Short mmCIF file of C-alpha atoms in Angstrom, two decimals:
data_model
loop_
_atom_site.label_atom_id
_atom_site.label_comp_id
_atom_site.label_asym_id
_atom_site.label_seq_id
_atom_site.Cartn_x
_atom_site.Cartn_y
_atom_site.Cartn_z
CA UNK R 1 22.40 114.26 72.54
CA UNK R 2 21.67 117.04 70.03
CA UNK R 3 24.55 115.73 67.80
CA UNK R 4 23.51 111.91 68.25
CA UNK R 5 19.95 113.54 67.37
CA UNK R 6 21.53 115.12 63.65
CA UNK R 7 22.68 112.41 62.81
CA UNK R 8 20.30 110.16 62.83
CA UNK R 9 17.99 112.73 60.93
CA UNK R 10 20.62 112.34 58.19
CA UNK R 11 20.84 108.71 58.53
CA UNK R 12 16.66 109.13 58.16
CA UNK R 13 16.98 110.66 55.18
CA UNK R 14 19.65 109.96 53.58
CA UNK R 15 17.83 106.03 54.05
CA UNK R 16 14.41 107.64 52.14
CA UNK R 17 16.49 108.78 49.58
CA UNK R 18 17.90 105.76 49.15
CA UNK R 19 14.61 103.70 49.57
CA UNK R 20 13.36 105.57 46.69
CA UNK R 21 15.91 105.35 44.41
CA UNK R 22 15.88 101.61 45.30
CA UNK R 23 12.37 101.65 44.14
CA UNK R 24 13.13 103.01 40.92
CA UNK R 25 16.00 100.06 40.73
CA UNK R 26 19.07 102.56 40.66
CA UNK R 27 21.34 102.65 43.27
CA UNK R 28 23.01 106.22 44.08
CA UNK R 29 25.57 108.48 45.84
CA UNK R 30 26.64 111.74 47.34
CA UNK R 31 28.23 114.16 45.50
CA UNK R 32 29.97 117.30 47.10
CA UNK R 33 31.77 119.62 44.96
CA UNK R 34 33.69 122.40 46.53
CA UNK R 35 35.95 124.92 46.95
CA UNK R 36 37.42 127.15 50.08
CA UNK R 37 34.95 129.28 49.84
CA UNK R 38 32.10 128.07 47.70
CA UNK R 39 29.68 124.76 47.60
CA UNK R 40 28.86 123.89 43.73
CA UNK R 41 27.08 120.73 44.39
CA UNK R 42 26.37 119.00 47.58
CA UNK R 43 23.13 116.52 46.52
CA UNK R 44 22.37 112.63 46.06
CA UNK R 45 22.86 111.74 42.31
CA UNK R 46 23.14 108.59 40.13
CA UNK R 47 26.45 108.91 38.19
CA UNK R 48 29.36 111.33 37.87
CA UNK R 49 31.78 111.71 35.02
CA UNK R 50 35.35 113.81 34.79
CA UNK R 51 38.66 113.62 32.67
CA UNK R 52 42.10 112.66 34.41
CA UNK R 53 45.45 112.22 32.99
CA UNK R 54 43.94 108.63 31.89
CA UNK R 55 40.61 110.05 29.93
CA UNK R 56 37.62 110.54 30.89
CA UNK R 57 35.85 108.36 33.08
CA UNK R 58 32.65 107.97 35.39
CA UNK R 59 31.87 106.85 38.60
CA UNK R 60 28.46 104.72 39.84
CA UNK R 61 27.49 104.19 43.27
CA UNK R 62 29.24 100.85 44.21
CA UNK R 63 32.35 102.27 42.95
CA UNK R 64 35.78 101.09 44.59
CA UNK R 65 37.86 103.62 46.94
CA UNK R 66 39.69 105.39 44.80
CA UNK R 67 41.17 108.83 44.66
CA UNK R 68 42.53 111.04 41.76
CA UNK R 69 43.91 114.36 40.28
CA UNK R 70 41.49 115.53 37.83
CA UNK R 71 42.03 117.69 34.65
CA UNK R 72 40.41 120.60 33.43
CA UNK R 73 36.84 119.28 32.22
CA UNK R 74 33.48 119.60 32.50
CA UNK R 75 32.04 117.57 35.29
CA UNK R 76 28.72 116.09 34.05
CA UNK R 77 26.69 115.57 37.02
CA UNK R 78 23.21 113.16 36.99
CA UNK R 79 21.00 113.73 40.04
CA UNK R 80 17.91 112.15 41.22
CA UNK R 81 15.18 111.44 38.84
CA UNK R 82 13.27 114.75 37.61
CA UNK R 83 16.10 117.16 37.56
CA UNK R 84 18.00 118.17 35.12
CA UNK R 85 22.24 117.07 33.90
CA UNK R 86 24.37 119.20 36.02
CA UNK R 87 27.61 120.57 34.53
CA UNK R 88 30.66 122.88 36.35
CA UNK R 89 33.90 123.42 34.30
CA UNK R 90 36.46 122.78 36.47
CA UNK R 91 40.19 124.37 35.70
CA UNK R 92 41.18 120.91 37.86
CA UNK R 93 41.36 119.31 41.12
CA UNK R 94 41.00 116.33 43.33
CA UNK R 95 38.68 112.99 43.47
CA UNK R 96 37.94 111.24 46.40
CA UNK R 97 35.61 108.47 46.27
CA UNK R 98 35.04 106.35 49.17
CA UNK R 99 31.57 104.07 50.69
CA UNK R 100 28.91 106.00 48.01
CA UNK R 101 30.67 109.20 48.82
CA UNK R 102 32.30 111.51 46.13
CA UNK R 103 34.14 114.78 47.10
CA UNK R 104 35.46 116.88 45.03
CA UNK R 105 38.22 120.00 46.20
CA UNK R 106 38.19 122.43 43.92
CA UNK R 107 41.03 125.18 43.46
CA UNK R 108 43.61 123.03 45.02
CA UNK M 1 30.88 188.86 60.99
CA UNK M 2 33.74 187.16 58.90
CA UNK M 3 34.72 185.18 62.32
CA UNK M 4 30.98 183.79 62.49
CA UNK M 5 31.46 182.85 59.05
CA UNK M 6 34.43 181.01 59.36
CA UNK M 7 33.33 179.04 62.69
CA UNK M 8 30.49 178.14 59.81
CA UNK M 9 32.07 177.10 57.23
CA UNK M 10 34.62 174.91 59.63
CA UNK M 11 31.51 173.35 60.92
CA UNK M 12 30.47 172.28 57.96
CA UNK M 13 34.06 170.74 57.28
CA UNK M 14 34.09 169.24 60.16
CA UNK M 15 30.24 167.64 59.59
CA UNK M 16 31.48 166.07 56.51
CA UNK M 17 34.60 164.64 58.42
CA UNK M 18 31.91 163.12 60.64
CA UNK M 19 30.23 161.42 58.26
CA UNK M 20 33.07 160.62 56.14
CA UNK M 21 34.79 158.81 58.85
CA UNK M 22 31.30 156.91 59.68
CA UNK M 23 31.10 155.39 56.29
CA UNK M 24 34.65 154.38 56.42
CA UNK M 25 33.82 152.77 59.93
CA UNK M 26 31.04 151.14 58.55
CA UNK M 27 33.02 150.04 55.54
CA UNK M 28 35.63 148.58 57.63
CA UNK M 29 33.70 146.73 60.08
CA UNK M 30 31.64 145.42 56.63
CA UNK M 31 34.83 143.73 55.17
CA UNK M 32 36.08 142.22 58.34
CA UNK M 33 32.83 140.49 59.42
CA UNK M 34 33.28 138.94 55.39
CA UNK M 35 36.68 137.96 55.88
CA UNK M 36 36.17 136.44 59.01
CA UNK M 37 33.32 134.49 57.17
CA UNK M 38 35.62 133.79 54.65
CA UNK M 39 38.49 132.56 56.72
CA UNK M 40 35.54 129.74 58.64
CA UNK M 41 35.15 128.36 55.56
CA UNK M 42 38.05 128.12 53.99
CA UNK M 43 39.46 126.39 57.93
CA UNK M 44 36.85 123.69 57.26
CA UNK M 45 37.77 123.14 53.64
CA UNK M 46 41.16 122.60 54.99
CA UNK M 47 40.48 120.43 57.86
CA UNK M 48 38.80 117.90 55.40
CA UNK M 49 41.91 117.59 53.16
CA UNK M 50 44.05 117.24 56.08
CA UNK M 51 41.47 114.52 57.26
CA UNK M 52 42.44 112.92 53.63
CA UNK M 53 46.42 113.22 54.30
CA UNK M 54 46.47 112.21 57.70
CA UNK M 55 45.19 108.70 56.05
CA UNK M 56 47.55 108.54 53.59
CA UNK M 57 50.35 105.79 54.46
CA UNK M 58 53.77 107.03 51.98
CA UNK M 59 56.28 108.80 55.13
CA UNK M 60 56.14 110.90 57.64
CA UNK M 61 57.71 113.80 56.43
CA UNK M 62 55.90 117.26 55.08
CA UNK M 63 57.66 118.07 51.85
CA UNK M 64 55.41 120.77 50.94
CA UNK M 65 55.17 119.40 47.59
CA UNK M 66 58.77 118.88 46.82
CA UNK M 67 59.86 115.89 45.16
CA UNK M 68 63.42 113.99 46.04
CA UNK M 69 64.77 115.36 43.00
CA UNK M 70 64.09 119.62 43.54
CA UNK M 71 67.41 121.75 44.88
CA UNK M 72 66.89 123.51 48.10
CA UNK M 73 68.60 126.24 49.35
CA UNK M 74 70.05 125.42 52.65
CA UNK M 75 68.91 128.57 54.36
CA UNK M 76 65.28 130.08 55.83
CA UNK M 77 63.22 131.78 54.05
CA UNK M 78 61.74 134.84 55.76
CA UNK M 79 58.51 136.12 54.68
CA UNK M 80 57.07 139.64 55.98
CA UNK M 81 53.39 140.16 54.83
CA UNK M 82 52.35 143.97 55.87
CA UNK M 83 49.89 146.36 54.38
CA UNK M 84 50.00 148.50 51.04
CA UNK M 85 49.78 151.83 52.89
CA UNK M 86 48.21 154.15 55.48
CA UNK M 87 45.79 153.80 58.03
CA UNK M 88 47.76 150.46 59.71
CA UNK M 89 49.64 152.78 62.60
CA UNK M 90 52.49 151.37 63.44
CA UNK M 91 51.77 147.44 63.31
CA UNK M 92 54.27 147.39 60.22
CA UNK M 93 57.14 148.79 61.73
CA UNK M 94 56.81 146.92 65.11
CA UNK M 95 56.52 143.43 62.96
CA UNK M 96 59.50 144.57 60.87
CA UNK M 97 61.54 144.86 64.10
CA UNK M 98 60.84 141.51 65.19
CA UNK M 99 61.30 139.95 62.10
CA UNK M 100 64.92 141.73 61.37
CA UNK M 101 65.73 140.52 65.53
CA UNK M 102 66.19 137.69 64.22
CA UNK M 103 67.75 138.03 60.84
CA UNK M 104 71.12 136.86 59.43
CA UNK M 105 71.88 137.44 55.82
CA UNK M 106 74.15 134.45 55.97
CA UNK M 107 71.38 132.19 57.51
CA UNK M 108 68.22 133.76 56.08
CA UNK M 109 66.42 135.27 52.84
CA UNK M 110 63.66 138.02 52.95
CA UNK M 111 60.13 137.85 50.97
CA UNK M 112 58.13 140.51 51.33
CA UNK M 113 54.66 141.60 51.00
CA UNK M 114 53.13 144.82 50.79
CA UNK M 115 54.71 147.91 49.80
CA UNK M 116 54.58 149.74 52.90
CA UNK M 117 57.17 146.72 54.39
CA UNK M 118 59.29 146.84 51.39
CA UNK M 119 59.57 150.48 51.92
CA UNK M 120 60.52 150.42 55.71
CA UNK M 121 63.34 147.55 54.88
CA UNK M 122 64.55 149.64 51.84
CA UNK M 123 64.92 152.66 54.91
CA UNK M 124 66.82 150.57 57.09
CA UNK M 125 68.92 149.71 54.19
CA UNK M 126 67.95 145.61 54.89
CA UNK M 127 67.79 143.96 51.21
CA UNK M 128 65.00 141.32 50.26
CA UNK M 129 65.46 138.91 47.57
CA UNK M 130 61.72 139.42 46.27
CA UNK M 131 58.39 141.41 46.43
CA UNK M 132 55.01 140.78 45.95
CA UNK M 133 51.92 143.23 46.17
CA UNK M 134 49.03 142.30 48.97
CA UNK M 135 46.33 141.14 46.84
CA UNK M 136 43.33 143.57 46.54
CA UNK M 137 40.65 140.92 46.44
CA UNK M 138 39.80 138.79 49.25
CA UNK M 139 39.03 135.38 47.64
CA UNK M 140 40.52 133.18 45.36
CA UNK M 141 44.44 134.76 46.37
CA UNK M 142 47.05 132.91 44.25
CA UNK M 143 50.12 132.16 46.04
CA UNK M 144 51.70 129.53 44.02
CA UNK M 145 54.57 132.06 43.13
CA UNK M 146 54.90 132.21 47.05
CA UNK M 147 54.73 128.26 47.34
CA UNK M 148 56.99 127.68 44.36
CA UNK M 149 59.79 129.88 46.77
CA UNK M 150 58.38 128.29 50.14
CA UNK M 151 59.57 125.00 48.12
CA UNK M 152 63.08 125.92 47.30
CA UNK M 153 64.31 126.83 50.62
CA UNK M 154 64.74 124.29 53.59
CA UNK M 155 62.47 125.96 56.26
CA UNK M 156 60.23 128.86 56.56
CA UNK M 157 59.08 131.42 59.06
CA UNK M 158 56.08 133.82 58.59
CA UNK M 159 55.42 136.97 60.12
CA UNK M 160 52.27 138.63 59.83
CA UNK M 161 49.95 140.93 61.46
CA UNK M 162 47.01 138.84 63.31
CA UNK M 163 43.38 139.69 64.90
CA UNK M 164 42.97 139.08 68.37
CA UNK M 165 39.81 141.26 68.56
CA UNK M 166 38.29 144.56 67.23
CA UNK M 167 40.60 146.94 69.18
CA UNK M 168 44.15 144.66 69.21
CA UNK M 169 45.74 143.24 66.88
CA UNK M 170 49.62 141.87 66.83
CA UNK M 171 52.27 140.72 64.88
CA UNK M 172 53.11 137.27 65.01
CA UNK M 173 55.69 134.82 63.91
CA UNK M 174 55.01 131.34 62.39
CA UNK M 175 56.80 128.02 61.52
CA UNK M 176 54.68 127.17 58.05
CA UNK M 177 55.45 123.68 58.46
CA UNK M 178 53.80 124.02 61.87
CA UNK M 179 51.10 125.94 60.94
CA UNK M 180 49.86 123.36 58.33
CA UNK M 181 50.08 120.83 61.03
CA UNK M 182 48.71 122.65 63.76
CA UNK M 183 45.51 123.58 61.55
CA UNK M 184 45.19 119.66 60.60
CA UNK M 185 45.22 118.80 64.66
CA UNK M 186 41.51 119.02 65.50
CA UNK M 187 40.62 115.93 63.02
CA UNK M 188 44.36 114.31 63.58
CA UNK M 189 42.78 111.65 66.12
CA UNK M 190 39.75 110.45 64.19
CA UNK M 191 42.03 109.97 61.31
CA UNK M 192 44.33 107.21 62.96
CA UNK M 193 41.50 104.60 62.75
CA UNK M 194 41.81 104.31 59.01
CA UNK M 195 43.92 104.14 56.16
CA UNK M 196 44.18 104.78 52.94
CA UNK M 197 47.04 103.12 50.81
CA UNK M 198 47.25 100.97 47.99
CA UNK M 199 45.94 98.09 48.98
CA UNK M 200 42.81 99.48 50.16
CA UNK M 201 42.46 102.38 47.11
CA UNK M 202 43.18 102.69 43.48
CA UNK M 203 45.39 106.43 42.86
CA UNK M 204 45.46 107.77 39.62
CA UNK M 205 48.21 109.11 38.62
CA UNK M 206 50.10 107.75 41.23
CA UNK M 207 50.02 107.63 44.88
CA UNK M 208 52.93 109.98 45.17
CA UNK M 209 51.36 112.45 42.82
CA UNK M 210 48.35 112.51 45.07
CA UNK M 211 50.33 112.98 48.03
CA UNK M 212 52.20 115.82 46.19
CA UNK M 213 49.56 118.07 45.39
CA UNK M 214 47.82 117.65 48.50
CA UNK M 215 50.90 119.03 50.26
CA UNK M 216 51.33 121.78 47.78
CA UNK M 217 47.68 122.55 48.15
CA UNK M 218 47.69 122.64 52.05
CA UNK M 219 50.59 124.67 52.18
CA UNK M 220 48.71 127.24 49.46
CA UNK M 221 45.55 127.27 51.77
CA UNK M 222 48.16 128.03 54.92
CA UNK M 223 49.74 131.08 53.03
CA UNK M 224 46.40 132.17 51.95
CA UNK M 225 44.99 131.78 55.52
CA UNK M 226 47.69 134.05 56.98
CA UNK M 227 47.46 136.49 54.18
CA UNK M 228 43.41 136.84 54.62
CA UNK M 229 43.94 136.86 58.93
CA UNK M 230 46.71 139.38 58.23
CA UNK M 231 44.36 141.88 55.86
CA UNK M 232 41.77 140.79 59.10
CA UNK M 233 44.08 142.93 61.21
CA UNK M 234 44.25 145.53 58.88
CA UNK M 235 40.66 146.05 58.12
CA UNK M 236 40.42 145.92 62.21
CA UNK M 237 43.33 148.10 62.32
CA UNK M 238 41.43 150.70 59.93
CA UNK M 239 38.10 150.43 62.22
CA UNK M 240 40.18 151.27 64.93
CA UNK M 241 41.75 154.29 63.50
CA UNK M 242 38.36 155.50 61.62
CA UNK M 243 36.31 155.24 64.77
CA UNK M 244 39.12 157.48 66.62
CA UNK M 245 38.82 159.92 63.93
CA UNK M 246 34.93 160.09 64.03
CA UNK M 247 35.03 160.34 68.38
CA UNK M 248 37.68 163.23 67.32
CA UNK M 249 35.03 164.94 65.03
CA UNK M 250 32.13 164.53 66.97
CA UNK M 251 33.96 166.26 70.28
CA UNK M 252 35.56 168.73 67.26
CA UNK M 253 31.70 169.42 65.81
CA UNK M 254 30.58 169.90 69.72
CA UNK M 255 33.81 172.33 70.12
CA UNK M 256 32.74 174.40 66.67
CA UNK M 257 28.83 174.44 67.96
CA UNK M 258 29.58 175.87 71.25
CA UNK M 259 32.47 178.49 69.09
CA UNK M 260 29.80 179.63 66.81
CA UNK M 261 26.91 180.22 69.38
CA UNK M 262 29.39 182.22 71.88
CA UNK M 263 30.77 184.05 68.38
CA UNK M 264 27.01 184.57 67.13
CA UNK M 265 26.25 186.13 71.28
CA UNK M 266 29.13 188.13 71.23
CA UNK M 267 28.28 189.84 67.63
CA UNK M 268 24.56 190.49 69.21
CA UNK M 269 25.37 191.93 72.22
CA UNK M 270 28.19 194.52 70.42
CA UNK M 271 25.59 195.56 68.04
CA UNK M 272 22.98 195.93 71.46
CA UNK M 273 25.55 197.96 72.83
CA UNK M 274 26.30 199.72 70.47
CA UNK M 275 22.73 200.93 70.06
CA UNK M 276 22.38 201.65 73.74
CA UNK M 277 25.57 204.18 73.18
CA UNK M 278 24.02 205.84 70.25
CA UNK M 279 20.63 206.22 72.47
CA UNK M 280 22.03 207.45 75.42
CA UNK M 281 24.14 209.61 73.00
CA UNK M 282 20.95 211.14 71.47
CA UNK M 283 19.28 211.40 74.56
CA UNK M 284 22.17 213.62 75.68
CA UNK M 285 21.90 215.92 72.87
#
């Protein structure tokens, strides 16, 4: 009950964040960057972009499941409106994107 | 006099002991609540990436990493992780026992880590192909020298000293291939309802490259888990021995107190007697 409780918090607000980016016309995503034993980044945001063997590239909400062994980069982060670019240097590590959701394992 | 002195100055040794041993204590039961922070986190870190793999739709075989074309050596590889020195009692020799119960030099190959370990095999006269140090820091351990040997042989077997709770702690024998698996078990279930392939996701490089490094990172966070739950046993281990040592030099201070008071009586009531001598002596005269 407790649990079934959570989660619909998150589902609340997870749906105001969304409803207010929506007002602002730009969809968005979660980001989580991590590593064993730290959190970077765990917030909403608009955009992400990283380098892979390919180039660099960027993903938007929207984006199609994909998943990905990133170089060593600087991850250029854009949250919600009224803060500021986030960047980590990363020495590498892997991409998963999947329904609005970006994770990122660092030191892997 | 010089007696009371010396039942002084060893109480003052033994006071320092005391506190000596408390900070130790403290220190010790300090770095194991970390680790054991440290070793949470890093379990749920893992349990996602497994969730990730269990998806993944290429075979059913754990390669650790290995691609068709790498040479393996058709023999186990043993690998010993003990401490660097004192303090451990005898946890390292009782895990180097079971270890060499079950070693063939025709069968298996011996990693070790620590250098108290490498020392006890170099007394029995056992050989080990390599050595590493036990790192000194508690994050952030890089075993991909360890991997990159995990990778060349066909199997391998772990032992290592674990926690079971302040007071015990034991030495215990793993399959690694198991142990990756066993950790990924809790979230095995919920991953069977979906998959992830190429159909349904784009992989960049390549879907095999993907798969690679996620089984060459797993294994690295499986090493790394058994080297941080074995330095958990030690840092227990330590506890255990400093909070012996302080009991011993608090019943030791108690001993001294009760040494220097009788001492300190004794000197008082020779001087007292010797006074009532000289009186009655005088008196006499």
């Amino acid at each position: 009950m407790i649990e079934e409780h959570t989660a619909a918090s998150e589902e609340v607000a997870q749906a105001k964040q969304a409803m207010a980016a929506s007002k602002e016309g730009k969809p968005t995503m979660h980001i989580k960057v991590y590593s064993p034993f730290k959190t970077y980044y765990d917030e909403t945001s608009y955009s992400i972009s990283a380098v892979n063997a390919t180039g660099p590239f960027d993903i938007l909400p929207h984006h199609h499941n994909f998943m990905t062994l990133l170089s060593p980069c600087v991850l250029l982060i854009r949250p919600l409106t009224g803060r500021a670019e986030q960047r980590i240097r990363i020495s590498g590590g892997l991409m998963h994107v999947k329904a609005d959701k970006v994770t990122i394992f660092l030191d892997i | 006099m010089s007696r009371l002195q010396e039942v002084a100055e060893q109480q003052i040794a033994m006071n320092t002991i005391q506190n000596l041993t408390g900070v130790f204590e403290g220190l010790a039961s300090m770095r194991i609540a970390a680790v054991k922070n440290q070793v949470q986190e890093s379990q749920a870190f893992f349990r996602e990436i497994w969730h990730i793999y269990q998806q993944l739709r290429v075979d059913s075989l754990f390669r650790f990493g290995r691609t068709n074309q790498d040479d393996i050596i058709k023999k186990q590889l043993f690998i010993v992780i003990t401490a660097e020195g004192g303090f451990g009692g005898d946890i390292d020799q009782r895990l180097i026992k079971m270890m060499l119960a079950d070693f063939n030099p025709d069968k298996q190959d011996i990693i070790v880590i620590g250098h108290h370990g490498a020392l006890l095999l170099i007394q029995q006269h056992v050989s080990f192909k390599k050595y590493f140090t036990l790192p000194s820091r508690d994050k952030n351990i890089n075993v991909r020298p360890l991997v990159d040997e995990v990778r060349r042989y066909e199997s391998t077997a772990v032992f290592y000293q674990t926690y079971v709770s302040l007071m015990v702690q034991e030495g215990k024998r793993i399959e690694l291939q198991s142990a990756v698996a066993s950790q990924g078990m809790a979230v095995a279930d919920k991953a069977s309802d979906e998959v992830i392939s190429e159909e349904t996701y784009i992989f960049e490089p390549s879907t095999y490259d993907v798969v690679a490094h996620l089984e060459s990172s797993m294994t690295e966070i499986a090493l790394s888990q058994v080297i941080l739950d074995s330095k958990l046993a030690q840092y227990a281990a330590r506890f255990r021995a400093m909070s012996m040592a302080k009991d011993r030099a608090n019943d030791l201070v108690d001993e001294l107190r009760l040494t220097f008071n009788r001492t300190k009586r004794h000197i008082q009531d020779e001087r007292l007697k010797e006074m009532i001598n000289g009186i009655r002596v005088g008196s006499k005269s």
